[in-house]
PDB file of C-alpha atoms in Angstrom:
ATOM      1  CA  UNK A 496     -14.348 -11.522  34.775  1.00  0.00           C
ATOM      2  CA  UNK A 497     -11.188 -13.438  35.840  1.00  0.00           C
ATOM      3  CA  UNK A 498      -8.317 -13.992  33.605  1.00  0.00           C
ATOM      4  CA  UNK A 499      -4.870 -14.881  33.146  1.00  0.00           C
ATOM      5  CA  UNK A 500      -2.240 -12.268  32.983  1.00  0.00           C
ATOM      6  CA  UNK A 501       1.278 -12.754  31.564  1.00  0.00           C
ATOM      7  CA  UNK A 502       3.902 -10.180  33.331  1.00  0.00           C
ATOM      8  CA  UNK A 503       5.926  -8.349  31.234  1.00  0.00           C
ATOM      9  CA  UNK A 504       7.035  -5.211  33.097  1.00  0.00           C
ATOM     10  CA  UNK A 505       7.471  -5.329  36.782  1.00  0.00           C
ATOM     11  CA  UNK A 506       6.224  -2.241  38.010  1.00  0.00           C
ATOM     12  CA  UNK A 507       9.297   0.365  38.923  1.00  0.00           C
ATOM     13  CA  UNK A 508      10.797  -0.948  36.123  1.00  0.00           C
ATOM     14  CA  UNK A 509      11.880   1.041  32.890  1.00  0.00           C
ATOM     15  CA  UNK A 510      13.188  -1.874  30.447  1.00  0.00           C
ATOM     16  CA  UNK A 511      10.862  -2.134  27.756  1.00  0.00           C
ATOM     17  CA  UNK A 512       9.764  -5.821  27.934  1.00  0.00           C
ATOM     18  CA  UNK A 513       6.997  -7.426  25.648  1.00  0.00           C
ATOM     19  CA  UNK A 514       5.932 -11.045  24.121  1.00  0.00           C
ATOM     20  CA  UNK A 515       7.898 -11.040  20.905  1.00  0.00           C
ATOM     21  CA  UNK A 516       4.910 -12.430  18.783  1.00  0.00           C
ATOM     22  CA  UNK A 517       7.299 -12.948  15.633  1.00  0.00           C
ATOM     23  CA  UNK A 518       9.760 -15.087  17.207  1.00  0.00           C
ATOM     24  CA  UNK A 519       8.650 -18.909  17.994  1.00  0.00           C
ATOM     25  CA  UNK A 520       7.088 -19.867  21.127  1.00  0.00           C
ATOM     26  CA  UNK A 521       6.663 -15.665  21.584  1.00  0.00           C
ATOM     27  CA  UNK A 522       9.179 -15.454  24.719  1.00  0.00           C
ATOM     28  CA  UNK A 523       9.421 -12.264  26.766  1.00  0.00           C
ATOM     29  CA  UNK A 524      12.295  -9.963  25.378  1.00  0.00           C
ATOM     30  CA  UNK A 525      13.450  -6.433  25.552  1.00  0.00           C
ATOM     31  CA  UNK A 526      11.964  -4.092  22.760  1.00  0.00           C
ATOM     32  CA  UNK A 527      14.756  -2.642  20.293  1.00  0.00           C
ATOM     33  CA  UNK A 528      14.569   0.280  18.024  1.00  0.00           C
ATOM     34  CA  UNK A 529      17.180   1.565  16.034  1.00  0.00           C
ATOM     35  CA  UNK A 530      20.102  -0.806  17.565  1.00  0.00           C
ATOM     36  CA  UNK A 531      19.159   0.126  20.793  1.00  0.00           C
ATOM     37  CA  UNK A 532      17.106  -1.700  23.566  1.00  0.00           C
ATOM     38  CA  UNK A 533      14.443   0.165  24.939  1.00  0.00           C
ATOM     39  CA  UNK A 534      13.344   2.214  27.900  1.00  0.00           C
ATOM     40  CA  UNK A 535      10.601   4.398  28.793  1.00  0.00           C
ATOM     41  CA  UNK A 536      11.587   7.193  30.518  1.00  0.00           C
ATOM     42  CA  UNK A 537      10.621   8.596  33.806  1.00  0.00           C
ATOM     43  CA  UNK A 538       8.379  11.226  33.697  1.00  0.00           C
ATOM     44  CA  UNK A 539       7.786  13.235  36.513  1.00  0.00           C
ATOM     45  CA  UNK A 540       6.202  12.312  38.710  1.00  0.00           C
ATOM     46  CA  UNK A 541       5.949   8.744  37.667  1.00  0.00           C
ATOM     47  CA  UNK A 542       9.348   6.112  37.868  1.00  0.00           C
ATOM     48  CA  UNK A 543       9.073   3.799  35.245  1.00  0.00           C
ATOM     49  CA  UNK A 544       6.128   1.819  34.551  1.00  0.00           C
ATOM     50  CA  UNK A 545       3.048   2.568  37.426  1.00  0.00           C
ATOM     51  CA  UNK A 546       1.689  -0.602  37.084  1.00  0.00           C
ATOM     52  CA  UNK A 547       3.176  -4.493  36.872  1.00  0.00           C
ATOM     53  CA  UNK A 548       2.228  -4.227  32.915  1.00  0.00           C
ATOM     54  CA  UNK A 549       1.412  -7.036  30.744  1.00  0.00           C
ATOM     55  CA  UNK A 550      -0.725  -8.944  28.192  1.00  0.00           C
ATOM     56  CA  UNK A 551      -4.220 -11.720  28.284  1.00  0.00           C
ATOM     57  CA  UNK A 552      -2.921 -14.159  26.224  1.00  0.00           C
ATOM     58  CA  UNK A 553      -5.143 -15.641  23.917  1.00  0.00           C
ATOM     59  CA  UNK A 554      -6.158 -12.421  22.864  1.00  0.00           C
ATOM     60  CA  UNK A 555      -5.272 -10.460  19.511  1.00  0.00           C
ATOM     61  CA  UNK A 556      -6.176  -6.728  18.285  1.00  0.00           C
ATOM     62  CA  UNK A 557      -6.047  -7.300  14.612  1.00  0.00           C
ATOM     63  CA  UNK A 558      -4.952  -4.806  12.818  1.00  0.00           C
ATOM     64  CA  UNK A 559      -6.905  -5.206   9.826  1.00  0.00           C
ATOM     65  CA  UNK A 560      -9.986  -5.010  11.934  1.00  0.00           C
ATOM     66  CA  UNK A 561     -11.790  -1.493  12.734  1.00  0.00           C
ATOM     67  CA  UNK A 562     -12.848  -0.867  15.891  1.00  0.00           C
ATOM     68  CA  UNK A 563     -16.476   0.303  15.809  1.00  0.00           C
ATOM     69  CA  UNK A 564     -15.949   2.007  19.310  1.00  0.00           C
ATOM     70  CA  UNK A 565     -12.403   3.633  18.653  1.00  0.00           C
ATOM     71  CA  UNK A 566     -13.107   4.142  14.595  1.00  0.00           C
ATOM     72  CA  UNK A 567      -8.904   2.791  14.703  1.00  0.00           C
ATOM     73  CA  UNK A 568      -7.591  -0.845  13.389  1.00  0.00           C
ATOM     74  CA  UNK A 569      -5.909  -2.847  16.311  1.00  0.00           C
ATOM     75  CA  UNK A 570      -2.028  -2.578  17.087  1.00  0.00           C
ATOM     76  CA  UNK A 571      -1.539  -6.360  16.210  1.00  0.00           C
ATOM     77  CA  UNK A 572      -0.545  -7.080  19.815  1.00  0.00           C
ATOM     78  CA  UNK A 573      -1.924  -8.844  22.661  1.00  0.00           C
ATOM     79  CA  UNK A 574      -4.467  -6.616  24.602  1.00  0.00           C
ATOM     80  CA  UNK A 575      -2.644  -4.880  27.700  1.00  0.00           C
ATOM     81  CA  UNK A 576      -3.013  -4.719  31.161  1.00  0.00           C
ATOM     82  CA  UNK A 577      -2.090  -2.478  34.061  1.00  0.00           C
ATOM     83  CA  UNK A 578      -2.373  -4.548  37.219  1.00  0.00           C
ATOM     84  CA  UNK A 579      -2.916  -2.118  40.426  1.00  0.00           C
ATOM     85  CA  UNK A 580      -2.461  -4.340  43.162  1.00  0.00           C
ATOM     86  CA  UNK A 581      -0.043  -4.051  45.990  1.00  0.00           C
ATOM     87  CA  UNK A 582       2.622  -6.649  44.867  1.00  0.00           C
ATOM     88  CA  UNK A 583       5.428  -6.166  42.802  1.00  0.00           C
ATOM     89  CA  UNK A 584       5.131  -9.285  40.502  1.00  0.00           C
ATOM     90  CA  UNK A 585       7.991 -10.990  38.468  1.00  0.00           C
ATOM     91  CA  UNK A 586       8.780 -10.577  35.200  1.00  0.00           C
ATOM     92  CA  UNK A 587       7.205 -14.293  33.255  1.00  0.00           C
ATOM     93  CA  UNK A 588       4.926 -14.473  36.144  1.00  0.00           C
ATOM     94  CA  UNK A 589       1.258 -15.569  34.961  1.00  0.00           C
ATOM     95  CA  UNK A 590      -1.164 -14.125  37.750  1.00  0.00           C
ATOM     96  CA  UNK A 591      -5.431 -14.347  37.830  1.00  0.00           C
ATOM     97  CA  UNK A 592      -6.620 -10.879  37.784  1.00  0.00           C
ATOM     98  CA  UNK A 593     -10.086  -9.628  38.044  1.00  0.00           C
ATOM     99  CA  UNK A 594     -10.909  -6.968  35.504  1.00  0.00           C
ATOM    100  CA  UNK A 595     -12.277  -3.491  36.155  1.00  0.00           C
ATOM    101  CA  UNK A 596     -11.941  -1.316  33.600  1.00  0.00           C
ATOM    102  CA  UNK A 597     -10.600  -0.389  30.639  1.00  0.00           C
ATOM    103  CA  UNK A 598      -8.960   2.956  28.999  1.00  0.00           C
ATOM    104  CA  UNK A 599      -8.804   3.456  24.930  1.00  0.00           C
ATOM    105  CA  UNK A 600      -5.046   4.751  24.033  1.00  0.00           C
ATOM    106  CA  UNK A 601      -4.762   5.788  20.088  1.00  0.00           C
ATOM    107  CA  UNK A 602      -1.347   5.031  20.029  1.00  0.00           C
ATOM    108  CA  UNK A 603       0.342   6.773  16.614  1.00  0.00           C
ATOM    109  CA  UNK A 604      -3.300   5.992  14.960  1.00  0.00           C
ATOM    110  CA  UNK A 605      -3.770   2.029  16.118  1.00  0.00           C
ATOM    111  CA  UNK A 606      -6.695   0.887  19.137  1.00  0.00           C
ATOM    112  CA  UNK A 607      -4.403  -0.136  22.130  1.00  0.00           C
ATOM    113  CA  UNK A 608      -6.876  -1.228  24.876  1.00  0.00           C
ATOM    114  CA  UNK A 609      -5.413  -0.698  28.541  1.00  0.00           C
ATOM    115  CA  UNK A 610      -7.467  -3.027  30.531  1.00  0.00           C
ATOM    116  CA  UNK A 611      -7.414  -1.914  34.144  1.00  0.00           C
ATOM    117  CA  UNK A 612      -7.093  -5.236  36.572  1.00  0.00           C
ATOM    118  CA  UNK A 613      -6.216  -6.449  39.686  1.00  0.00           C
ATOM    119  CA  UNK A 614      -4.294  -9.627  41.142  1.00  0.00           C
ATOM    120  CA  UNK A 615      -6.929 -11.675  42.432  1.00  0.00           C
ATOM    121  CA  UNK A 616      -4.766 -12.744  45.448  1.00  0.00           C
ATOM    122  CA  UNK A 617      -4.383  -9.180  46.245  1.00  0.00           C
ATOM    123  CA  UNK A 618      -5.238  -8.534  50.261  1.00  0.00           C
ATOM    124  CA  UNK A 619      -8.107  -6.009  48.988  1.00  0.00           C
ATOM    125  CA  UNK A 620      -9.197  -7.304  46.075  1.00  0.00           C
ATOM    126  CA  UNK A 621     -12.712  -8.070  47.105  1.00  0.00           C
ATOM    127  CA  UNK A 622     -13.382  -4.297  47.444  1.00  0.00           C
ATOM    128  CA  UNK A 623     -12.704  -4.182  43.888  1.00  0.00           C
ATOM    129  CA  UNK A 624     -15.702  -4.777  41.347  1.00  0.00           C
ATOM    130  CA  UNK A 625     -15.407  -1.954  38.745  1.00  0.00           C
ATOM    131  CA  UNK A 626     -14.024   0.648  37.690  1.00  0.00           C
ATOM    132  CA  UNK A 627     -15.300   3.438  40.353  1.00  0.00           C
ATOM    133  CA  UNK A 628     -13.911   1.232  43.002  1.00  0.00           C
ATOM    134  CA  UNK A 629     -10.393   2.186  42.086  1.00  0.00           C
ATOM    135  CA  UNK A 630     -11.149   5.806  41.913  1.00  0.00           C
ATOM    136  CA  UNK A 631     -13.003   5.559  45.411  1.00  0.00           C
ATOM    137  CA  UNK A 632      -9.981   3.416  47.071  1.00  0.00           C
ATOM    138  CA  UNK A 633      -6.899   4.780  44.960  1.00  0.00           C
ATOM    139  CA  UNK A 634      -7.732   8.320  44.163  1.00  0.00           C
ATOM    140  CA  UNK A 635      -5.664   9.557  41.635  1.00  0.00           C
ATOM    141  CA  UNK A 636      -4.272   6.081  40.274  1.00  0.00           C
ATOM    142  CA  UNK A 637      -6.961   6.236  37.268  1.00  0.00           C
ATOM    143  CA  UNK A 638      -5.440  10.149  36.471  1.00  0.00           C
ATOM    144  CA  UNK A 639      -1.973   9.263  37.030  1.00  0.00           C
ATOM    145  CA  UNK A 640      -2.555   6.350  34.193  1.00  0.00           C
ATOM    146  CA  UNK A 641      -4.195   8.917  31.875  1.00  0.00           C
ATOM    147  CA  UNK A 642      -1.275  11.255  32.658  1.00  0.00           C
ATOM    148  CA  UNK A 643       1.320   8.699  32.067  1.00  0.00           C
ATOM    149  CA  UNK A 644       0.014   6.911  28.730  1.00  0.00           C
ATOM    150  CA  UNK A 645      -0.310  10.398  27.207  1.00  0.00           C
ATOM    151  CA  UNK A 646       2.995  11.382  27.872  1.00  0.00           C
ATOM    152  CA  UNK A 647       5.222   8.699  27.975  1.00  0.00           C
ATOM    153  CA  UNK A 648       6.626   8.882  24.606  1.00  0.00           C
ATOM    154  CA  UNK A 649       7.264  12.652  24.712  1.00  0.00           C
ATOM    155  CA  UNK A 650      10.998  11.978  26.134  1.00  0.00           C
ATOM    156  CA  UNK A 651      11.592   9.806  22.575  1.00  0.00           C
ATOM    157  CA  UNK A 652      10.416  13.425  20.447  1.00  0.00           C
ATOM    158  CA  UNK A 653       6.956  12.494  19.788  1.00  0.00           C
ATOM    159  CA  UNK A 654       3.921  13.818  20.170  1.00  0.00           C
ATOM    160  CA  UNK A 655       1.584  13.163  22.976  1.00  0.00           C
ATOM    161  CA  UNK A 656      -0.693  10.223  22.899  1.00  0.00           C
ATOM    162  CA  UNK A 657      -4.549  10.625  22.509  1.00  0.00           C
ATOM    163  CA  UNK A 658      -7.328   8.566  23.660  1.00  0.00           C
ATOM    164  CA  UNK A 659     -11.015   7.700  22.393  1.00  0.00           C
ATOM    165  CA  UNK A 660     -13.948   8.820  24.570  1.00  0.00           C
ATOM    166  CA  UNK A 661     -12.020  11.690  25.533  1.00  0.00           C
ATOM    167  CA  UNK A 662      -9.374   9.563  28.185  1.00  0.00           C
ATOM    168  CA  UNK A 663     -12.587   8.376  30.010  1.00  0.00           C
ATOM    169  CA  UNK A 664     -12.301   5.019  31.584  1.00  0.00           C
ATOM    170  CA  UNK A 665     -15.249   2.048  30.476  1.00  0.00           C
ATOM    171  CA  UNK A 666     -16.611  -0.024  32.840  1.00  0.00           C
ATOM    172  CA  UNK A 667     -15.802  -3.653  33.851  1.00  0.00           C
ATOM    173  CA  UNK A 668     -18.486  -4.657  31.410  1.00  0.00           C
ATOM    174  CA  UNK A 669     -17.208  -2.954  28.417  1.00  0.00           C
ATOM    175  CA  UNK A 670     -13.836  -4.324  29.180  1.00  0.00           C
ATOM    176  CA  UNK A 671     -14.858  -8.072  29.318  1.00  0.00           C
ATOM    177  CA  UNK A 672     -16.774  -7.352  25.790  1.00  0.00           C
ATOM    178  CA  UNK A 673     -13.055  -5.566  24.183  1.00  0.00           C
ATOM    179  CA  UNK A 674     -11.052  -8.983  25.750  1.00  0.00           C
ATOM    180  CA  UNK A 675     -14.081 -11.175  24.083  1.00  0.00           C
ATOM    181  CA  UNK A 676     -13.689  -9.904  20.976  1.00  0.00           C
ATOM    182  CA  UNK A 677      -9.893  -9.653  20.988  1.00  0.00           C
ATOM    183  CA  UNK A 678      -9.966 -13.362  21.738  1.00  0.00           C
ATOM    184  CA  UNK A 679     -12.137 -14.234  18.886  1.00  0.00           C
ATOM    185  CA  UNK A 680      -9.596 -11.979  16.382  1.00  0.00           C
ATOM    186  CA  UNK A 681      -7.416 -14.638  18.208  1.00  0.00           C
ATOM    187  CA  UNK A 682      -9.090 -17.642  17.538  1.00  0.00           C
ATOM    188  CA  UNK A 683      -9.221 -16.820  13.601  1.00  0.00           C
ATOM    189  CA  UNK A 684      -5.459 -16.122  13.518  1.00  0.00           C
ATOM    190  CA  UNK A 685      -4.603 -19.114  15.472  1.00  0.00           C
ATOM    191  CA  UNK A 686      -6.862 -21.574  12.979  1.00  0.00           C
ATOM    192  CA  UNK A 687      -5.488 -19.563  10.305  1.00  0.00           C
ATOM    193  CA  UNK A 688      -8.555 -18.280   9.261  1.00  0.00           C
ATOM    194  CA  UNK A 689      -7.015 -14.695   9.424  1.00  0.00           C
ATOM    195  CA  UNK A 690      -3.423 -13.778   7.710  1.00  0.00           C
ATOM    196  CA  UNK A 691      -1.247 -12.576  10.836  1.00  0.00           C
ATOM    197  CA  UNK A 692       1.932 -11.660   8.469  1.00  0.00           C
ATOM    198  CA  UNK A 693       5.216 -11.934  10.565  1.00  0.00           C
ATOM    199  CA  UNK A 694       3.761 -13.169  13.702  1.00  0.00           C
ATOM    200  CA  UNK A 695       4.525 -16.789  14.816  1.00  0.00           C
ATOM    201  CA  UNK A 696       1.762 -18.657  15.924  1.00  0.00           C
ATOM    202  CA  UNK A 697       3.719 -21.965  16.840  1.00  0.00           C
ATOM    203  CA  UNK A 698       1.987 -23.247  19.950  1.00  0.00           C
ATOM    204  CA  UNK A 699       1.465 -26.421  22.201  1.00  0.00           C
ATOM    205  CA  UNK A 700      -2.002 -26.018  23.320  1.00  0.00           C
ATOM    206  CA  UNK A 701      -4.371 -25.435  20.697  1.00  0.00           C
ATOM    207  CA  UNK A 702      -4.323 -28.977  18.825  1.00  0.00           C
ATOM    208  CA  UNK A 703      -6.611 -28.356  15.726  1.00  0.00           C
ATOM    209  CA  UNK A 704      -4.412 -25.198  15.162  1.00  0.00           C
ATOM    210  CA  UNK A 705      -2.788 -25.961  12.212  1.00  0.00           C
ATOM    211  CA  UNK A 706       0.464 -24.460  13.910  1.00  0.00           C
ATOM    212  CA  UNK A 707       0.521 -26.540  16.430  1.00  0.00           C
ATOM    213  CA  UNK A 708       3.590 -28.554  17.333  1.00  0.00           C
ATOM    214  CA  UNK A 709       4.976 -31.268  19.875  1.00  0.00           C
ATOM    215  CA  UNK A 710       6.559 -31.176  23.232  1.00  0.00           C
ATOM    216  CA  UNK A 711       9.690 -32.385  21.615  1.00  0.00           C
ATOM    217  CA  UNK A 712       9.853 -29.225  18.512  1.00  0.00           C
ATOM    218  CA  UNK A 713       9.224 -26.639  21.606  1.00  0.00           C
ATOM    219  CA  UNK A 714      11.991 -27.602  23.451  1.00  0.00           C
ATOM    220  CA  UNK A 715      14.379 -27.918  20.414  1.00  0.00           C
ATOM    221  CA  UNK A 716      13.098 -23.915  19.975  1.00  0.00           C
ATOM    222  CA  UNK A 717      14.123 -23.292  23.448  1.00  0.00           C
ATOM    223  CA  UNK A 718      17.069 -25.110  23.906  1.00  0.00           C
ATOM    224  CA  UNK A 719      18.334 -23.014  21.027  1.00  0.00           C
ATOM    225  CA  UNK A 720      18.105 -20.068  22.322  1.00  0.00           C
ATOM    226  CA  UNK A 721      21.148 -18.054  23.262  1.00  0.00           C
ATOM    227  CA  UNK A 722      21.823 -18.139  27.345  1.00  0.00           C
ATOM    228  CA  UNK A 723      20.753 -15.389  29.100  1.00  0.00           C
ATOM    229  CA  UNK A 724      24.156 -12.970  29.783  1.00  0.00           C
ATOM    230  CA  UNK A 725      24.440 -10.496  32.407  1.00  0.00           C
ATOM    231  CA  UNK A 726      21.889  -7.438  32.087  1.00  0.00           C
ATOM    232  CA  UNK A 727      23.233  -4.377  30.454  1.00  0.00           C
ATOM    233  CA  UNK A 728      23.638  -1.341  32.768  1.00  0.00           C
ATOM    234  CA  UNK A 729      20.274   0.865  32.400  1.00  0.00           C
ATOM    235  CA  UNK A 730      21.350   4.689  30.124  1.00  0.00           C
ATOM    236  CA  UNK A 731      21.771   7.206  32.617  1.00  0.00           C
ATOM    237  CA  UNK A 732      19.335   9.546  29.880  1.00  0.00           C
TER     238      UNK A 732
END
C-alpha cells in the first residue's frame, strides 16, 4: 500500500497547480480559466490547500468509464491525493506515501477519488495503518477535508460539492482497489487501447507504448519550453 506521489500543491498554498496531461511530457503548471490563472480561495477556517495535494501517476479515471461504486464516469485526471503528514513538501517533489483512505468527491457530476495518504518518511507514520488512525491521532483533519472539498468552489459562484456514500471515508483497502483500477484505465490509454482525446501520452518509460519516445525528443520538448519568469503577485480577492 506504498506508492509514489507527485506534488502539485504545497500545502498553505492557494495557486492552483496540476499535471497538464494535454501538453507533452505533462509538466506541472498553473490552472487557467477564463484568461486568468487560478486560485482557490481561503475559506474560513482553512488557508489554502490543507494538505500537500497531488496525483499517483500511472493512474487514470477515465471518463468514459462508470464507476460501479460512485454510479459517475471519471474526471479524466490522475487520481488525487491529500498527504497529511507533518512536512511541507515542494512543489515537483515525488514522495512514497502509504495509503489510508479514501473520500468520493462528485465534482460537477464526474468520480474524483481523494485518496487520503501519508509521507512514508513522516516521524509518525508507523502509527498510521488506515483510515481510523487519522481520526484517532488527528481529530478533526478527516472533517476539515469533508468541509473543505464541499465548499471550496463556493467563492467561484458555484454550488457546493457532493460526495458518494454520503462524505464517508473508505478504508485503506477500498482505496488500494480505486488506485488498481485507475491504473489499469491507465495502462489501456497508455497502449492505446483506450481513446484519451486531447491528452498527451508522450512518455520515456513505458517502451511498448506506442507513444513512447527517446531521451533525445524529451529534452528537445523541454528545452523548448519558455523560461520560468518571476511569479505573478497572488489577487488580493
Amino acid at each position: 500500500n506504498v506508492f509514489n506521489m507527485v506534488v502539485e500543491v504545497p500545502r498553505w498554498t492557494n495557486a492552483k497547480m496540476e499535471i497538464a496531461t494535454k501538453d507533452p511530457l505533462n509538466p506541472i503548471k498553473q490552472d487557467v480559466k477564463k484568461g486568468k490563472l487560478r486560485y482557490v480561495a481561503n475559506v474560513f477556517p482553512h488557508k489554502g490547500y490543507i494538505w500537500n495535494y497531488g496525483a499517483i501517476p500511472q493512474t487514470w479515471e477515465d471518463p468514459g468509464h462508470k464507476d460501479e461504486n460512485t454510479g459517475c464516469c471519471g474526471d479524466n485526471d490522475p487520481i488525487d491525493v491529500c498527504e497529511i503528514g507533518s512536512k511541507v513538501c515542494s512543489r515537483g517533489e515525488v514522495i512514497k506515501v502509504k495509503v489510508l483512505g479514501t473520500l468520493a468527491l462528485i465534482d460537477e457530476g464526474e468520480t474524483d477519488w481523494k485518496i487520503i495518504a501519508i509521507n512514508v518518511e513522516d516521524p509518525e507514520a508507523d502509527n498510521y495503518n488506515d483510515i481510523n488512525d487519522v481520526r484517532r491521532m488527528k481529530p478533526g483533519y478527516l472533517e476539515a477535508t469533508v468541509d473543505w472539498f464541499r465548499r471550496y468552489k463556493v467563492p467561484d459562484g458555484k454550488p457546493e460539492n457532493q460526495f458518494a456514500f454520503n462524505g464517508e471515508f473508505k478504508d485503506k483497502d477500498f482505496a488500494v482497489n480505486v488506485i488498481k483500477s485507475t491504473h489499469e484505465h491507465w495502462k489501456a490509454l497508455i497502449a492505446k487501447k483506450t481513446d484519451g482525446g486531447e491528452i498527451n501520452c508522450t512518455n520515456l518509460t513505458v517502451s511498448d507504448s506506442p507513444f513512447c519516445c527517446s531521451q533525445e525528443c524529451a529534452k528537445a520538448t523541454v528545452d523548448a519550453a519558455p523560461p520560468c519568469e518571476a511569479a505573478n503577485p497572488i489577487p488580493p480577492e
